[in-house]
Coordinates of C-alpha atoms in Angstrom, one line a residue:
Chain A
X1 CA -45.1 3.9 -23.4
X2 CA -42.3 1.5 -22.8
X3 CA -38.8 2.1 -24.0
X4 CA -38.2 -0.4 -26.7
X5 CA -35.2 1.1 -28.5
X6 CA -31.8 2.3 -27.4
X7 CA -29.2 4.2 -29.5
X8 CA -25.5 3.5 -28.9
X9 CA -23.4 6.1 -30.5
X10 CA -20.2 4.3 -31.4
X11 CA -18.8 6.1 -34.3
X12 CA -16.0 7.8 -32.4
X13 CA -12.4 7.2 -33.4
X14 CA -11.1 6.5 -29.9
X15 CA -7.9 8.4 -30.6
X16 CA -7.2 8.6 -26.8
X17 CA -6.5 4.9 -26.9
X18 CA -4.2 4.7 -29.9
X19 CA -2.6 2.5 -30.9
X20 CA -5.0 0.0 -29.2
X21 CA -7.9 1.5 -31.3
X22 CA -6.0 1.6 -34.6
X23 CA -7.7 -1.6 -35.8
X24 CA -10.1 -2.3 -33.0
X25 CA -13.1 -0.1 -32.1
X26 CA -12.6 1.4 -28.7
X27 CA -16.0 0.0 -27.7
X28 CA -14.5 -3.4 -28.2
X29 CA -11.8 -2.9 -25.6
X30 CA -12.5 -5.3 -22.7
X31 CA -13.1 -4.5 -19.1
X32 CA -12.0 -7.7 -17.5
X33 CA -13.6 -10.1 -20.0
X34 CA -16.4 -8.2 -21.7
X35 CA -16.0 -5.5 -24.3
X36 CA -17.3 -2.1 -23.2
X37 CA -20.2 -2.2 -25.7
X38 CA -21.5 -5.4 -24.2
X39 CA -21.8 -3.8 -20.8
X40 CA -24.0 -1.1 -22.5
X41 CA -26.1 -3.7 -24.3
X42 CA -26.6 -5.7 -21.2
X43 CA -27.7 -2.6 -19.4
X44 CA -30.3 -2.0 -22.1
X45 CA -31.5 -5.6 -22.0
X46 CA -31.9 -5.4 -18.2
X47 CA -34.1 -2.3 -18.7
X48 CA -36.4 -4.2 -21.1
X49 CA -35.1 -2.7 -24.4
X50 CA -35.5 -4.9 -27.4
X51 CA -34.0 -3.0 -30.3
X52 CA -30.3 -2.0 -30.2
X53 CA -29.4 0.7 -32.7
X54 CA -25.7 1.2 -33.2
X55 CA -24.6 4.4 -34.9
X56 CA -21.3 3.3 -36.2
X57 CA -18.5 4.5 -38.5
X58 CA -15.9 2.9 -40.7
X59 CA -13.8 0.2 -39.0
X60 CA -16.5 -0.7 -36.6
X61 CA -17.5 -4.0 -38.1
X62 CA -16.1 -5.9 -35.0
X63 CA -19.1 -4.6 -33.1
X64 CA -21.5 -6.2 -35.6
X65 CA -19.5 -9.5 -35.4
X66 CA -19.6 -9.4 -31.6
X67 CA -23.4 -9.5 -31.5
X68 CA -23.6 -12.1 -34.3
X69 CA -23.3 -15.8 -34.2
X70 CA -19.6 -16.9 -34.1
X71 CA -20.3 -20.0 -36.2
X72 CA -16.8 -21.4 -36.4
X73 CA -16.0 -20.8 -32.7
X74 CA -19.3 -22.2 -31.5
X75 CA -19.0 -25.3 -33.7
X76 CA -15.4 -26.1 -32.6
X77 CA -16.2 -25.5 -28.9
X78 CA -19.4 -27.7 -29.2
X79 CA -17.4 -30.5 -31.0
X80 CA -14.9 -30.4 -28.2
X81 CA -17.6 -30.6 -25.6
X82 CA -16.7 -27.2 -24.3
X83 CA -19.2 -24.8 -22.7
X84 CA -20.5 -21.9 -24.6
X85 CA -21.6 -20.1 -21.5
X86 CA -19.1 -17.3 -21.9
X87 CA -20.9 -16.3 -25.1
X88 CA -24.2 -15.8 -23.5
X89 CA -25.8 -12.5 -24.1
X90 CA -23.6 -11.7 -27.1
X91 CA -26.1 -12.9 -29.7
X92 CA -29.1 -10.6 -30.0
X93 CA -32.5 -11.7 -31.2
X94 CA -32.5 -11.7 -35.0
X95 CA -33.5 -8.3 -36.3
X96 CA -32.9 -6.6 -33.0
X97 CA -29.4 -5.3 -33.8
X98 CA -29.5 -2.5 -36.2
X99 CA -26.5 -0.6 -37.6
X100 CA -26.5 2.7 -39.2
X101 CA -23.5 4.8 -40.2
X102 CA -22.7 8.3 -39.2
X103 CA -20.6 9.1 -42.3
X104 CA -18.7 12.0 -40.7
X105 CA -18.0 13.1 -37.1
X106 CA -20.4 16.0 -36.6
X107 CA -21.2 15.5 -32.9
X108 CA -23.4 13.5 -30.6
X109 CA -26.6 15.3 -31.7
X110 CA -25.9 14.4 -35.3
X111 CA -25.1 10.8 -34.4
X112 CA -28.5 10.4 -32.7
X113 CA -30.2 12.1 -35.6
X114 CA -28.8 9.5 -38.0
X115 CA -31.0 7.0 -36.2
X116 CA -34.2 9.0 -36.6
X117 CA -35.9 6.7 -39.2
X118 CA -35.2 3.6 -37.1
X119 CA -36.5 5.2 -33.9
X120 CA -39.6 6.6 -35.6
X121 CA -42.3 8.1 -33.5
X122 CA -41.6 6.6 -30.1
X123 CA -39.6 7.5 -27.0
X124 CA -36.1 6.0 -27.0
X125 CA -33.0 5.6 -24.8
X126 CA -29.4 6.6 -25.4
X127 CA -26.4 4.9 -23.8
X128 CA -22.9 6.2 -24.3
X129 CA -20.8 3.1 -23.9
X130 CA -17.7 5.0 -22.8
X131 CA -19.5 5.8 -19.6
X132 CA -19.5 2.5 -17.7
X133 CA -22.2 2.7 -15.1
X134 CA -22.4 -0.1 -12.6
X135 CA -25.6 0.1 -10.7
X136 CA -25.7 -0.9 -7.1
X137 CA -28.8 -3.1 -7.5
X138 CA -30.1 -2.4 -11.0
X139 CA -28.4 -1.1 -14.0
X140 CA -28.6 2.6 -14.8
X141 CA -31.1 2.4 -17.6
X142 CA -33.4 0.1 -15.5
X143 CA -33.3 2.7 -12.7
X144 CA -34.3 5.4 -15.3
X145 CA -37.1 3.3 -16.8
X146 CA -38.6 2.8 -13.3
X147 CA -38.8 6.6 -13.0
X148 CA -40.0 7.0 -16.6
X149 CA -43.0 4.8 -15.8
X150 CA -43.9 7.4 -13.1
X151 CA -43.3 10.7 -14.8
X152 CA -42.8 10.1 -18.5
X153 CA -41.3 12.8 -20.7
X154 CA -37.6 13.2 -21.0
X155 CA -35.1 11.9 -18.5
X156 CA -31.4 12.3 -18.1
X157 CA -29.2 10.3 -15.8
X158 CA -27.8 12.5 -13.1
X159 CA -24.7 11.7 -11.1
X160 CA -23.6 13.5 -8.0
X161 CA -20.0 14.6 -8.3
X162 CA -17.8 16.7 -6.0
X163 CA -18.6 20.4 -6.4
X164 CA -15.0 21.2 -7.4
X165 CA -15.3 18.8 -10.4
X166 CA -18.5 20.3 -11.9
X167 CA -16.6 22.5 -14.4
X168 CA -15.6 19.4 -16.3
X169 CA -19.2 18.3 -17.1
X170 CA -22.6 19.2 -18.3
X171 CA -24.6 20.0 -15.2
X172 CA -28.3 20.2 -14.3
X173 CA -29.9 23.5 -13.3
X174 CA -32.3 21.9 -10.8
X175 CA -35.9 22.7 -9.9
X176 CA -38.0 20.7 -7.5
X177 CA -36.5 17.5 -6.1
X178 CA -38.4 14.4 -5.1
X179 CA -36.3 11.5 -4.1
X180 CA -34.1 10.5 -7.0
X181 CA -36.0 12.7 -9.4
X182 CA -34.9 16.3 -10.0
X183 CA -36.8 18.6 -12.2
X184 CA -34.5 20.0 -14.9
X185 CA -34.9 23.7 -15.4
X186 CA -31.8 24.0 -17.6
X187 CA -28.6 22.3 -18.7
X188 CA -25.3 24.1 -18.3
X189 CA -22.3 22.8 -20.3
X190 CA -19.0 23.0 -18.3
X191 CA -19.9 25.8 -15.9
X192 CA -17.1 28.1 -14.8
X193 CA -15.7 27.1 -11.4
X194 CA -17.9 28.1 -8.6
X195 CA -20.9 28.9 -10.8
X196 CA -22.4 25.5 -11.2
X197 CA -26.2 25.4 -10.4
X198 CA -25.8 21.9 -8.9
X199 CA -23.4 19.0 -8.6
X200 CA -25.5 16.8 -10.8
X201 CA -23.6 15.9 -14.0
X202 CA -24.9 14.0 -17.0
X203 CA -23.1 10.7 -17.4
X204 CA -24.5 9.7 -20.8
X205 CA -27.8 8.1 -20.3
X206 CA -31.0 9.6 -21.7
X207 CA -34.6 8.7 -22.3
X208 CA -36.0 11.2 -24.8
X209 CA -39.2 11.8 -26.6
X210 CA -39.1 11.6 -30.5
X211 CA -39.7 15.3 -30.8
X212 CA -36.0 15.8 -30.1
X213 CA -35.2 14.4 -33.6
X214 CA -37.1 17.2 -35.3
X215 CA -35.1 19.7 -33.2
X216 CA -31.8 18.0 -34.1
X217 CA -32.7 18.2 -37.8
X218 CA -32.8 22.0 -37.6
X219 CA -30.1 22.3 -35.0
X220 CA -27.3 24.7 -35.8
X221 CA -23.8 23.5 -35.1
X222 CA -22.9 24.5 -31.6
X223 CA -19.7 24.2 -29.5
X224 CA -16.8 22.8 -31.4
X225 CA -18.7 23.1 -34.7
X226 CA -20.7 20.0 -33.8
X227 CA -24.4 19.3 -33.4
X228 CA -24.8 19.1 -29.7
X229 CA -27.4 16.9 -28.1
X230 CA -27.5 19.1 -25.1
X231 CA -28.6 22.1 -27.1
X232 CA -31.6 20.2 -28.6
X233 CA -32.5 18.8 -25.2
X234 CA -32.4 22.3 -23.7
X235 CA -35.0 23.3 -26.2
X236 CA -37.4 20.6 -24.9
X237 CA -37.2 22.0 -21.4
X238 CA -40.4 23.8 -20.6
X239 CA -42.3 22.1 -23.4
X240 CA -42.2 18.6 -22.1
X241 CA -41.6 17.1 -18.6
X242 CA -37.9 16.9 -18.1
X243 CA -36.2 15.2 -15.1
X244 CA -32.9 14.0 -13.9
X245 CA -32.7 10.6 -12.2
X246 CA -30.0 10.4 -9.6
X247 CA -28.0 7.2 -10.4
X248 CA -27.4 4.8 -7.6
X249 CA -24.1 3.2 -8.4
X250 CA -20.6 3.7 -9.7
X251 CA -19.3 5.5 -12.8
X252 CA -16.2 4.8 -14.7
X253 CA -15.2 7.2 -17.4
X254 CA -13.8 4.6 -19.9
X255 CA -13.2 7.4 -22.4
X256 CA -10.0 8.1 -20.3
X257 CA -7.2 5.7 -19.7
X258 CA -7.3 6.3 -16.0
X259 CA -11.1 5.6 -15.8
X260 CA -10.6 2.6 -18.0
X261 CA -7.8 1.2 -15.8
X262 CA -9.9 1.9 -12.7
X263 CA -12.9 0.0 -14.2
X264 CA -10.7 -3.0 -15.0
X265 CA -9.3 -3.0 -11.5
X266 CA -12.6 -2.4 -9.7
X267 CA -14.5 -5.0 -11.6
X268 CA -11.8 -7.6 -11.5
X269 CA -11.3 -7.0 -7.8
X270 CA -14.9 -8.1 -7.2
X271 CA -14.7 -11.1 -9.5
X272 CA -15.4 -14.2 -7.3
X273 CA -12.8 -16.2 -9.2
X274 CA -9.8 -13.9 -9.1
X275 CA -10.8 -10.9 -6.9
X276 CA -9.0 -12.0 -3.8
X277 CA -5.8 -12.9 -5.6
X278 CA -5.8 -9.6 -7.5
X279 CA -6.3 -7.6 -4.3
X280 CA -3.5 -9.5 -2.5
X281 CA -1.2 -8.9 -5.5
X282 CA -2.1 -5.2 -5.7
X283 CA -1.5 -4.8 -2.0
X284 CA 1.9 -6.3 -2.3
X285 CA 2.6 -4.2 -5.4
X286 CA 1.6 -1.0 -3.7
X287 CA 3.3 -1.6 -0.4
X288 CA 6.6 0.2 -0.9
X289 CA 9.0 -2.1 1.0
X290 CA 10.8 0.2 3.3
X291 CA 13.8 -0.7 5.4
X292 CA 15.4 0.2 8.6
X293 CA 18.7 1.9 8.2
X294 CA 20.0 1.7 11.8
Chain B
X1 CA 29.9 -17.2 38.4
X2 CA 28.7 -20.7 37.4
X3 CA 25.6 -21.6 39.2
X4 CA 25.2 -18.1 40.5
X5 CA 22.0 -16.0 40.1
X6 CA 20.7 -16.0 36.5
X7 CA 21.2 -13.2 34.1
X8 CA 17.8 -12.1 32.7
X9 CA 17.8 -11.1 29.0
X10 CA 14.7 -9.4 27.6
X11 CA 14.2 -9.8 23.9
X12 CA 16.0 -13.1 24.0
X13 CA 14.4 -14.2 20.7
X14 CA 15.6 -11.0 19.0
X15 CA 18.8 -10.5 17.1
X16 CA 21.1 -9.1 19.8
X17 CA 19.4 -10.9 22.7
X18 CA 19.8 -14.3 21.0
X19 CA 23.5 -13.7 20.3
X20 CA 24.1 -12.4 23.9
X21 CA 22.4 -15.4 25.4
X22 CA 24.5 -17.7 23.3
X23 CA 27.7 -16.0 24.5
X24 CA 26.7 -16.0 28.2
X25 CA 25.6 -19.6 28.0
X26 CA 28.8 -20.6 26.4
X27 CA 30.8 -19.2 29.2
X28 CA 28.7 -20.9 31.8
X29 CA 26.2 -18.3 33.0
X30 CA 22.6 -19.2 33.9
X31 CA 20.3 -17.3 31.5
X32 CA 16.6 -16.5 31.7
X33 CA 15.3 -15.4 28.3
X34 CA 12.2 -13.3 28.1
X35 CA 10.4 -12.5 24.9
X36 CA 6.8 -11.8 24.0
X37 CA 7.3 -13.4 20.6
X38 CA 5.1 -10.9 18.9
X39 CA 4.6 -10.9 15.2
X40 CA 6.7 -7.8 14.5
X41 CA 9.8 -8.9 12.7
X42 CA 9.8 -12.5 11.6
X43 CA 8.2 -15.0 13.9
X44 CA 9.8 -18.0 12.1
X45 CA 13.3 -16.4 12.6
X46 CA 12.6 -15.7 16.3
X47 CA 11.5 -19.4 16.7
X48 CA 14.7 -20.6 15.0
X49 CA 16.9 -18.3 17.2
X50 CA 15.2 -19.7 20.3
X51 CA 15.7 -23.2 19.0
X52 CA 19.5 -22.7 19.2
X53 CA 19.2 -21.9 22.9
X54 CA 16.7 -24.5 24.0
X55 CA 19.2 -27.3 24.3
X56 CA 21.2 -25.5 27.1
X57 CA 20.4 -26.8 30.6
X58 CA 21.3 -23.3 31.8
X59 CA 18.7 -21.6 29.6
X60 CA 15.2 -21.0 30.8
X61 CA 12.7 -19.3 28.5
X62 CA 9.8 -17.3 29.7
X63 CA 7.2 -16.0 27.2
X64 CA 6.3 -12.6 28.7
X65 CA 5.8 -9.0 27.7
X66 CA 8.2 -6.5 29.3
X67 CA 5.4 -4.0 29.3
X68 CA 3.6 -6.0 32.0
X69 CA 5.1 -4.6 35.2
X70 CA 3.8 -7.2 37.6
X71 CA 5.1 -10.1 35.5
X72 CA 8.5 -8.5 35.2
X73 CA 8.8 -7.7 38.9
X74 CA 7.8 -11.3 39.7
X75 CA 10.4 -12.7 37.3
X76 CA 13.2 -10.7 38.9
X77 CA 12.0 -11.5 42.4
X78 CA 11.3 -15.2 42.0
X79 CA 14.6 -16.0 40.3
X80 CA 16.8 -13.7 42.4
X81 CA 17.9 -11.9 39.3
X82 CA 20.6 -9.3 40.0
X83 CA 21.7 -8.5 36.4
X84 CA 19.4 -7.7 33.6
X85 CA 20.2 -7.2 29.9
X86 CA 17.2 -5.4 28.6
X87 CA 17.1 -5.6 24.8
X88 CA 13.3 -6.1 24.2
X89 CA 11.9 -3.2 22.1
X90 CA 10.0 -2.4 19.0
X91 CA 13.2 -1.9 17.0
X92 CA 13.5 0.3 14.0
X93 CA 12.3 3.6 12.7
X94 CA 9.7 2.2 10.3
X95 CA 7.5 0.5 12.9
X96 CA 7.6 3.5 15.1
X97 CA 5.9 5.5 12.3
X98 CA 3.3 3.0 11.4
X99 CA 2.5 1.7 14.9
X100 CA 3.5 4.6 17.3
X101 CA 1.5 3.3 20.3
X102 CA 3.0 -0.1 20.1
X103 CA 6.4 1.5 19.9
X104 CA 5.7 3.7 22.9
X105 CA 4.3 0.8 24.9
X106 CA 7.3 -1.4 24.3
X107 CA 10.1 1.1 24.4
X108 CA 8.8 3.5 27.1
X109 CA 6.3 1.5 29.1
X110 CA 8.4 -1.7 28.8
X111 CA 11.6 0.2 29.9
X112 CA 9.7 1.6 32.9
X113 CA 8.5 -1.8 33.9
X114 CA 12.0 -3.2 33.7
X115 CA 13.3 -0.2 35.8
X116 CA 10.6 -0.9 38.4
X117 CA 11.3 -4.6 38.5
X118 CA 15.0 -4.0 39.1
X119 CA 14.4 -1.3 41.7
X120 CA 12.2 -3.6 43.7
X121 CA 14.9 -6.4 43.7
X122 CA 16.4 -7.3 47.1
X123 CA 19.9 -7.3 45.8
X124 CA 20.5 -5.7 42.4
X125 CA 23.8 -5.3 40.6
X126 CA 23.4 -4.0 37.1
X127 CA 20.8 -3.1 34.5
X128 CA 22.3 -2.9 31.0
X129 CA 19.8 -1.8 28.4
X130 CA 19.7 -1.0 24.7
X131 CA 19.6 2.5 23.4
X132 CA 20.3 3.6 19.8
X133 CA 22.5 5.8 17.6
X134 CA 19.2 7.2 16.5
X135 CA 19.2 9.5 19.6
X136 CA 21.8 11.7 18.0
X137 CA 19.2 12.9 15.5
X138 CA 20.0 14.0 12.0
X139 CA 23.4 15.6 12.1
X140 CA 26.1 15.8 9.5
X141 CA 28.9 13.3 9.5
X142 CA 31.5 15.8 10.5
X143 CA 35.2 14.9 11.2
X144 CA 34.8 12.9 14.4
X145 CA 32.5 10.3 15.8
X146 CA 29.5 11.1 17.9
X147 CA 30.3 11.3 21.6
X148 CA 28.1 10.2 24.4
X149 CA 27.9 13.7 25.8
X150 CA 27.0 15.3 22.5
X151 CA 23.5 16.7 22.5
X152 CA 20.8 14.1 21.9
X153 CA 17.7 16.2 22.2
X154 CA 16.5 16.4 18.6
X155 CA 15.2 13.0 17.6
X156 CA 13.7 12.8 14.1
X157 CA 11.7 9.6 14.6
X158 CA 9.5 8.4 17.3
X159 CA 11.8 5.4 17.7
X160 CA 14.7 7.8 18.5
X161 CA 12.4 9.7 20.9
X162 CA 11.4 6.6 22.8
X163 CA 15.0 5.5 23.1
X164 CA 16.1 8.8 24.4
X165 CA 13.1 8.9 26.8
X166 CA 14.2 5.5 28.1
X167 CA 17.7 6.9 28.8
X168 CA 16.2 9.8 30.7
X169 CA 14.0 7.6 32.7
X170 CA 17.0 5.5 33.5
X171 CA 18.8 8.6 34.6
X172 CA 16.0 9.4 37.0
X173 CA 16.0 5.9 38.4
X174 CA 19.8 6.1 39.1
X175 CA 19.2 9.5 40.8
X176 CA 16.1 8.4 42.8
X177 CA 16.9 4.8 43.6
X178 CA 20.6 4.5 43.0
X179 CA 19.9 1.8 40.3
X180 CA 23.3 1.0 38.7
X181 CA 22.8 1.1 34.9
X182 CA 24.5 1.1 31.5
X183 CA 22.8 2.3 28.4
X184 CA 24.4 1.1 25.2
X185 CA 23.8 3.1 22.1
X186 CA 23.9 0.5 19.3
X187 CA 25.1 1.6 15.9
X188 CA 23.5 -0.4 13.0
X189 CA 24.2 -3.9 14.2
X190 CA 24.4 -6.5 11.5
X191 CA 25.3 -10.1 11.0
X192 CA 24.0 -13.7 11.0
X193 CA 20.6 -14.1 12.6
X194 CA 20.0 -10.4 12.0
X195 CA 16.7 -8.5 11.5
X196 CA 15.1 -9.0 8.1
X197 CA 13.8 -5.4 8.1
X198 CA 17.3 -4.1 8.1
X199 CA 18.6 -2.8 4.8
X200 CA 21.5 -5.2 4.3
X201 CA 19.2 -8.2 5.0
X202 CA 16.5 -6.9 2.8
X203 CA 18.9 -6.1 0.0
X204 CA 20.3 -9.7 0.2
X205 CA 16.9 -11.2 -0.2
X206 CA 16.0 -9.0 -3.2
X207 CA 19.4 -9.4 -4.9
X208 CA 19.2 -13.2 -4.6
X209 CA 15.7 -13.1 -6.0
X210 CA 16.9 -11.0 -8.9
X211 CA 14.8 -8.1 -7.9
X212 CA 15.7 -4.4 -7.8
X213 CA 16.5 -2.7 -4.6
X214 CA 15.4 0.7 -3.5
X215 CA 18.2 2.9 -2.3
X216 CA 16.9 5.6 0.0
X217 CA 18.5 9.0 0.4
X218 CA 19.8 8.5 -3.1
X219 CA 22.6 6.5 -1.5
X220 CA 24.0 9.5 0.3
X221 CA 23.8 8.0 3.7
X222 CA 26.5 6.9 6.1
X223 CA 26.4 4.3 8.8
X224 CA 28.7 2.9 11.4
X225 CA 28.0 -0.7 10.8
X226 CA 28.8 -2.9 13.8
X227 CA 29.2 -6.7 13.6
X228 CA 27.1 -8.7 16.0
X229 CA 30.0 -10.6 17.6
X230 CA 31.8 -7.3 18.4
X231 CA 28.5 -5.9 19.9
X232 CA 28.1 -9.0 22.1
X233 CA 31.7 -8.6 23.3
X234 CA 31.0 -5.1 24.2
X235 CA 27.8 -6.0 26.0
X236 CA 29.4 -8.7 28.0
X237 CA 32.4 -6.5 28.8
X238 CA 30.2 -3.7 30.0
X239 CA 27.8 -6.1 31.9
X240 CA 30.7 -7.6 33.8
X241 CA 31.9 -4.1 35.0
X242 CA 28.9 -3.1 37.0
X243 CA 28.6 0.6 37.7
X244 CA 28.6 1.9 41.2
X245 CA 25.4 2.4 43.0
X246 CA 23.7 5.5 41.7
X247 CA 25.8 5.5 38.5
X248 CA 24.1 5.6 35.1
X249 CA 26.6 5.5 32.2
X250 CA 25.8 5.8 28.5
X251 CA 28.2 4.2 26.1
X252 CA 28.4 4.1 22.3
X253 CA 28.9 0.7 20.8
X254 CA 29.9 0.9 17.1
X255 CA 32.7 -0.1 14.8
X256 CA 33.9 3.5 15.0
X257 CA 34.2 3.7 11.3
X258 CA 31.5 5.2 9.1
X259 CA 30.8 3.6 5.7
X260 CA 28.6 5.0 2.9
X261 CA 25.5 3.1 2.0
X262 CA 26.8 2.6 -1.5
X263 CA 30.0 1.0 -0.1
X264 CA 27.9 -1.3 2.0
X265 CA 25.9 -2.3 -1.0
X266 CA 29.0 -2.9 -3.2
X267 CA 30.6 -4.9 -0.4
X268 CA 27.4 -6.9 0.0
X269 CA 27.2 -7.6 -3.7
X270 CA 30.8 -8.8 -3.7
X271 CA 29.9 -11.1 -0.9
X272 CA 26.9 -12.4 -2.8
X273 CA 28.8 -12.7 -6.0
X274 CA 26.0 -10.9 -7.9
X275 CA 24.7 -7.5 -8.4
X276 CA 21.2 -6.2 -8.9
X277 CA 19.3 -3.2 -10.3
X278 CA 19.1 -0.2 -8.1
X279 CA 16.5 2.4 -7.9
X280 CA 17.4 5.7 -6.2
X281 CA 14.8 7.0 -3.9
X282 CA 14.5 10.0 -1.6
X283 CA 15.2 9.8 2.1
X284 CA 12.5 7.9 4.1
X285 CA 10.9 9.9 6.8
X286 CA 12.6 9.5 10.1
X287 CA 15.9 8.4 8.8
X288 CA 19.1 10.2 9.7
X289 CA 21.8 11.0 7.2
X290 CA 24.8 9.7 9.1
X291 CA 26.0 7.9 12.2
X292 CA 29.5 7.5 13.5
X293 CA 30.4 6.2 16.9
X294 CA 33.2 7.5 19.1
X295 CA 34.0 4.3 21.0
X296 CA 36.7 5.6 23.3
X297 CA 34.5 5.4 26.4
X298 CA 33.6 1.8 25.9
X299 CA 37.2 1.0 25.1
X300 CA 38.5 2.7 28.3
X301 CA 36.0 0.7 30.3
X302 CA 36.3 -2.7 28.8
X303 CA 39.2 -2.7 26.3
X304 CA 36.6 -3.0 23.6
X305 CA 38.0 -3.1 20.1
X306 CA 36.0 -4.2 17.1
X307 CA 37.5 -7.2 15.3
X308 CA 35.2 -7.8 12.3
X309 CA 35.2 -5.2 9.5
X310 CA 32.3 -4.8 7.0
X311 CA 33.7 -7.0 4.3
X312 CA 34.3 -9.9 6.7
X313 CA 31.0 -9.3 8.5
X314 CA 28.9 -9.3 5.4
X315 CA 30.7 -12.4 4.1
X316 CA 29.8 -14.2 7.3
X317 CA 26.2 -12.9 7.1
X318 CA 25.8 -14.1 3.5
X319 CA 27.2 -17.5 4.4
X320 CA 24.7 -17.8 7.2
X321 CA 21.9 -16.5 5.0
X322 CA 22.6 -19.1 2.2
X323 CA 22.8 -21.8 4.8
X324 CA 19.7 -20.8 6.8
X325 CA 17.5 -20.2 3.8
X326 CA 19.0 -22.9 1.6
X327 CA 20.2 -20.7 -1.1
X328 CA 23.1 -22.3 -2.9
X329 CA 26.1 -20.1 -3.8

């Protein structure tokens, strides 16, 4: 069964980016010239997804507006004979952008569960927009869908990290490996240093079977008093096929200021219109001008 | 002396080489200028320096690399060169850290090629070459200037090490072949047509551009700043007093007066008529804390006495800078 629906959990407060996120949802912060959420939606579109389900919170209406028609703007630009090319991909097919609210912050698992009636009885994808994944050839979700067509079941994106970094992440306990596919025997949240079963972390892309919704419904609050998606997924392991798909590309953790700045720089540096200028400027900026003293 | 054998100057497009060539030409010497015109430093400035020499009938420029032994030997032989002022080098501590092999090739290999060329000459009178105050290493200022027979065995930069190596090679050529030589240890030479990588030049550019300057060593550095005209006077004085066969003498050439880096900057700002923001930075790797030349030896030999103090020298530099770069006062 193809993946027609993707959930974007976007209810978070984005407090790490205050004051930028006081009035603007953090998913609307731009990386170069596109808001983060649009990278996520573009990734889903590339993978063949039709229905975008945004699990939002209060103060997130800018996301709805972003994927709507910008009537006034479009009219003025058209009257002036200006191109509307920059808006391409921001207006979704009518009926294909669905917004549901998570009234209170009770964890990722709870946010996903809020979309249960929209997802219904079919497999679905999840994209965490904070995690900006730039695929080498194809987007991350497209890479996962290609593997889903072979093995079905549940898939998580797996990203290879340095072994000394694994204690920061959820990590896969690996079984058999076959190319980019790794059988998932278990999921370990933030393993103690030196105890990680692999260096495959989970960077926030999932394809899950609808049964996970039933598990989330009965899920007790876990770490941090929140309903954890990882706990529900762990309960699927052994009952349904469960694989990791090693991602071929780059990850930017746009939930952190450093990752966000890196994403902006990296993507701007490969922009054909300004990349060379930016790199030349950065090189000059970083070259500490040292002098000879004698 | 007029019409006699030419004096060969290596590094003639460089700061000190250019000024020395001007002085020798002005008094009527024949000069052959050698430079590889590499792109270290500022190629446009090198070209502009050379352009001031090109009009002289007594000046002959040869684009060549001192680290090519055959070329150097042929030059000395073909022109019956008997006196060489060898100033070509990869100057400065910074380059020696980032491009160590280029530094070694120019400062050690090049020096050896010059020694060999001079040794092979039929009649040879004097090789005068550039060394550096850097050879004294990182030592405290103390209460007296650095003397030529003070220890110079603890270089803290590759640049200093190559300059000291050249001195030692020269010593061996004097012992082996009797080659008469003078090594001049330059102390922070500055002035018009100077090196853009030097602090005073760099600070001038940034100050006039309204940009902040980085002050290394938190300003706690001392230098014996030596004005270019005084240096050239010292060079010519020493050149004209050729050592005996087998003699290799080493001479400091400085102002004989240490000034703190902050004093230099304040003096420069006064000359510029404007100040700029300063950022204190730690010492750069390879830099020494202090230099101070004891110039008694050069004085005894040539009567050398520096004429231009720091305030006057920086004033002249700023005047040249504004004129050359078209920056109105």
